Amino acid sequence: MIRGRGVALLGVLVGLALSGCSAGEKKNYTVPQELCGAKVTPGLTSALLPAGDKLRVEPSQSGGPSPRQFCDVLVDGNIELKVEGGWQPSGTTAQQAASKALTFETRSTEGGRFALSDDKAFTVVDCANAEHKAGRFSFEVAISHPDGDIGEKTQRFLAAFSESYAKKLPCRN
């Protein structure tokens, strides 16, 4: 008799634990239309972010002869998505940008336009800029807590982000 009650109690506890998990899996924040200076459909960004209550976006940049652009997307105070951009020499490929960022074992997609790993994606856009001695600008997106294979989702986000952000870069045609 006691054994039967113990099993029943265990079942109730497991049920409560599982229902507690599903209650916290809601995105109670709004993803902005513009993220880090680029217009991106909120659904593309949301697909890469976890559940939570508060979203905050923190753009920044480094100085020096080859400045880099950074943007962190935080959910409930934790960095969940990072975007980084930097000037590159003419001819730099997405694979080369990944290697420079010390990301190896990437797979190339769309004829080399993107380089994807388990938690990152890279692409480059043409952007001649004499001040930075560059012919291209690279983009890196890193996901802190990837849920399964996020390659396709990350690539869709990066395609939209890089296209929008490239419009504001100081490129010489």
PDB file of N, CA, C and O in Angstrom, residues 2 5 7 14 54 56 60 72 77 79 90 95 100 104 114-115 135 140 147 150 153 163:
ATOM      1  N   ILE A   2       1.886   1.311   0.831  1.00  0.00           N
ATOM      2  CA  ILE A   2       2.755   2.475   0.895  1.00  0.00           C
ATOM      3  C   ILE A   2       3.495   2.638  -0.427  1.00  0.00           C
ATOM      4  O   ILE A   2       3.635   3.728  -0.939  1.00  0.00           O
ATOM      5  N   ARG A   5       1.289   4.338  -3.011  1.00  0.00           N
ATOM      6  CA  ARG A   5       1.163   5.777  -2.763  1.00  0.00           C
ATOM      7  C   ARG A   5       2.441   6.510  -3.165  1.00  0.00           C
ATOM      8  O   ARG A   5       2.399   7.615  -3.664  1.00  0.00           O
ATOM      9  N   VAL A   7       4.552   5.688  -5.554  1.00  0.00           N
ATOM     10  CA  VAL A   7       4.575   5.790  -7.014  1.00  0.00           C
ATOM     11  C   VAL A   7       3.604   6.876  -7.471  1.00  0.00           C
ATOM     12  O   VAL A   7       3.921   7.686  -8.339  1.00  0.00           O
ATOM     13  N   VAL A  14       6.394  14.561 -10.704  1.00  0.00           N
ATOM     14  CA  VAL A  14       6.912  14.666 -12.073  1.00  0.00           C
ATOM     15  C   VAL A  14       5.981  15.539 -12.907  1.00  0.00           C
ATOM     16  O   VAL A  14       6.421  16.405 -13.661  1.00  0.00           O
ATOM     17  N   LYS A  54      12.424  39.950 -20.503  1.00  0.00           N
ATOM     18  CA  LYS A  54      12.925  41.259 -20.910  1.00  0.00           C
ATOM     19  C   LYS A  54      14.036  41.121 -21.943  1.00  0.00           C
ATOM     20  O   LYS A  54      14.979  40.354 -21.756  1.00  0.00           O
ATOM     21  N   ARG A  56      16.949  43.249 -24.180  1.00  0.00           N
ATOM     22  CA  ARG A  56      17.714  44.490 -24.239  1.00  0.00           C
ATOM     23  C   ARG A  56      18.758  44.344 -25.343  1.00  0.00           C
ATOM     24  O   ARG A  56      19.360  43.288 -25.499  1.00  0.00           O
ATOM     25  N   SER A  60      27.768  48.457 -29.672  1.00  0.00           N
ATOM     26  CA  SER A  60      29.027  49.106 -29.312  1.00  0.00           C
ATOM     27  C   SER A  60      29.999  48.953 -30.476  1.00  0.00           C
ATOM     28  O   SER A  60      29.703  48.263 -31.444  1.00  0.00           O
ATOM     29  N   ASP A  72      25.064  43.130 -28.831  1.00  0.00           N
ATOM     30  CA  ASP A  72      24.625  42.020 -27.998  1.00  0.00           C
ATOM     31  C   ASP A  72      23.128  42.133 -27.773  1.00  0.00           C
ATOM     32  O   ASP A  72      22.616  43.217 -27.498  1.00  0.00           O
ATOM     33  N   GLY A  77      18.891  39.586 -19.015  1.00  0.00           N
ATOM     34  CA  GLY A  77      20.232  39.908 -18.566  1.00  0.00           C
ATOM     35  C   GLY A  77      21.331  39.008 -19.099  1.00  0.00           C
ATOM     36  O   GLY A  77      22.504  39.247 -18.827  1.00  0.00           O
ATOM     37  N   ILE A  79      23.415  37.357 -22.358  1.00  0.00           N
ATOM     38  CA  ILE A  79      23.666  37.529 -23.791  1.00  0.00           C
ATOM     39  C   ILE A  79      23.250  36.248 -24.502  1.00  0.00           C
ATOM     40  O   ILE A  79      23.751  35.161 -24.208  1.00  0.00           O
ATOM     41  N   SER A  90      39.731  42.972 -49.775  1.00  0.00           N
ATOM     42  CA  SER A  90      38.991  42.524 -50.959  1.00  0.00           C
ATOM     43  C   SER A  90      39.200  41.026 -51.144  1.00  0.00           C
ATOM     44  O   SER A  90      40.275  40.505 -50.889  1.00  0.00           O
ATOM     45  N   GLN A  95      34.098  31.839 -45.461  1.00  0.00           N
ATOM     46  CA  GLN A  95      34.930  30.809 -44.823  1.00  0.00           C
ATOM     47  C   GLN A  95      36.179  31.433 -44.212  1.00  0.00           C
ATOM     48  O   GLN A  95      36.576  31.085 -43.107  1.00  0.00           O
ATOM     49  N   LYS A 100      39.344  33.523 -39.537  1.00  0.00           N
ATOM     50  CA  LYS A 100      39.954  34.635 -38.811  1.00  0.00           C
ATOM     51  C   LYS A 100      39.358  34.792 -37.412  1.00  0.00           C
ATOM     52  O   LYS A 100      40.011  35.253 -36.494  1.00  0.00           O
ATOM     53  N   PHE A 104      36.197  27.016 -36.692  1.00  0.00           N
ATOM     54  CA  PHE A 104      36.563  25.999 -37.666  1.00  0.00           C
ATOM     55  C   PHE A 104      35.419  24.995 -37.809  1.00  0.00           C
ATOM     56  O   PHE A 104      34.416  25.087 -37.108  1.00  0.00           O
ATOM     57  N   PHE A 114      27.655  32.032 -47.295  1.00  0.00           N
ATOM     58  CA  PHE A 114      27.594  31.865 -45.842  1.00  0.00           C
ATOM     59  C   PHE A 114      28.520  30.734 -45.408  1.00  0.00           C
ATOM     60  O   PHE A 114      28.739  29.777 -46.148  1.00  0.00           O
ATOM     61  N   ALA A 115      29.040  30.849 -44.201  1.00  0.00           N
ATOM     62  CA  ALA A 115      29.771  29.777 -43.533  1.00  0.00           C
ATOM     63  C   ALA A 115      29.057  29.549 -42.211  1.00  0.00           C
ATOM     64  O   ALA A 115      28.877  30.491 -41.430  1.00  0.00           O
ATOM     65  N   GLY A 135      37.918  46.005 -48.696  1.00  0.00           N
ATOM     66  CA  GLY A 135      37.076  45.808 -49.871  1.00  0.00           C
ATOM     67  C   GLY A 135      35.797  45.080 -49.519  1.00  0.00           C
ATOM     68  O   GLY A 135      34.880  44.986 -50.330  1.00  0.00           O
ATOM     69  N   GLU A 140      29.402  38.356 -38.358  1.00  0.00           N
ATOM     70  CA  GLU A 140      29.380  37.109 -37.587  1.00  0.00           C
ATOM     71  C   GLU A 140      28.204  37.172 -36.628  1.00  0.00           C
ATOM     72  O   GLU A 140      28.013  38.169 -35.935  1.00  0.00           O
ATOM     73  N   ASP A 147      19.361  25.756 -29.947  1.00  0.00           N
ATOM     74  CA  ASP A 147      18.415  24.686 -29.672  1.00  0.00           C
ATOM     75  C   ASP A 147      18.290  23.845 -30.936  1.00  0.00           C
ATOM     76  O   ASP A 147      17.551  24.199 -31.853  1.00  0.00           O
ATOM     77  N   ILE A 150      20.370  25.053 -35.815  1.00  0.00           N
ATOM     78  CA  ILE A 150      19.849  26.402 -36.067  1.00  0.00           C
ATOM     79  C   ILE A 150      20.459  27.035 -37.306  1.00  0.00           C
ATOM     80  O   ILE A 150      20.267  28.216 -37.556  1.00  0.00           O
ATOM     81  N   LYS A 153      17.982  28.852 -39.651  1.00  0.00           N
ATOM     82  CA  LYS A 153      17.418  30.042 -39.000  1.00  0.00           C
ATOM     83  C   LYS A 153      18.456  31.161 -38.911  1.00  0.00           C
ATOM     84  O   LYS A 153      18.154  32.322 -39.150  1.00  0.00           O
ATOM     85  N   GLU A 163      22.114  42.467 -45.306  1.00  0.00           N
ATOM     86  CA  GLU A 163      21.595  43.278 -46.417  1.00  0.00           C
ATOM     87  C   GLU A 163      21.155  44.651 -45.927  1.00  0.00           C
ATOM     88  O   GLU A 163      21.461  45.675 -46.537  1.00  0.00           O
TER      89      GLU A 163
END
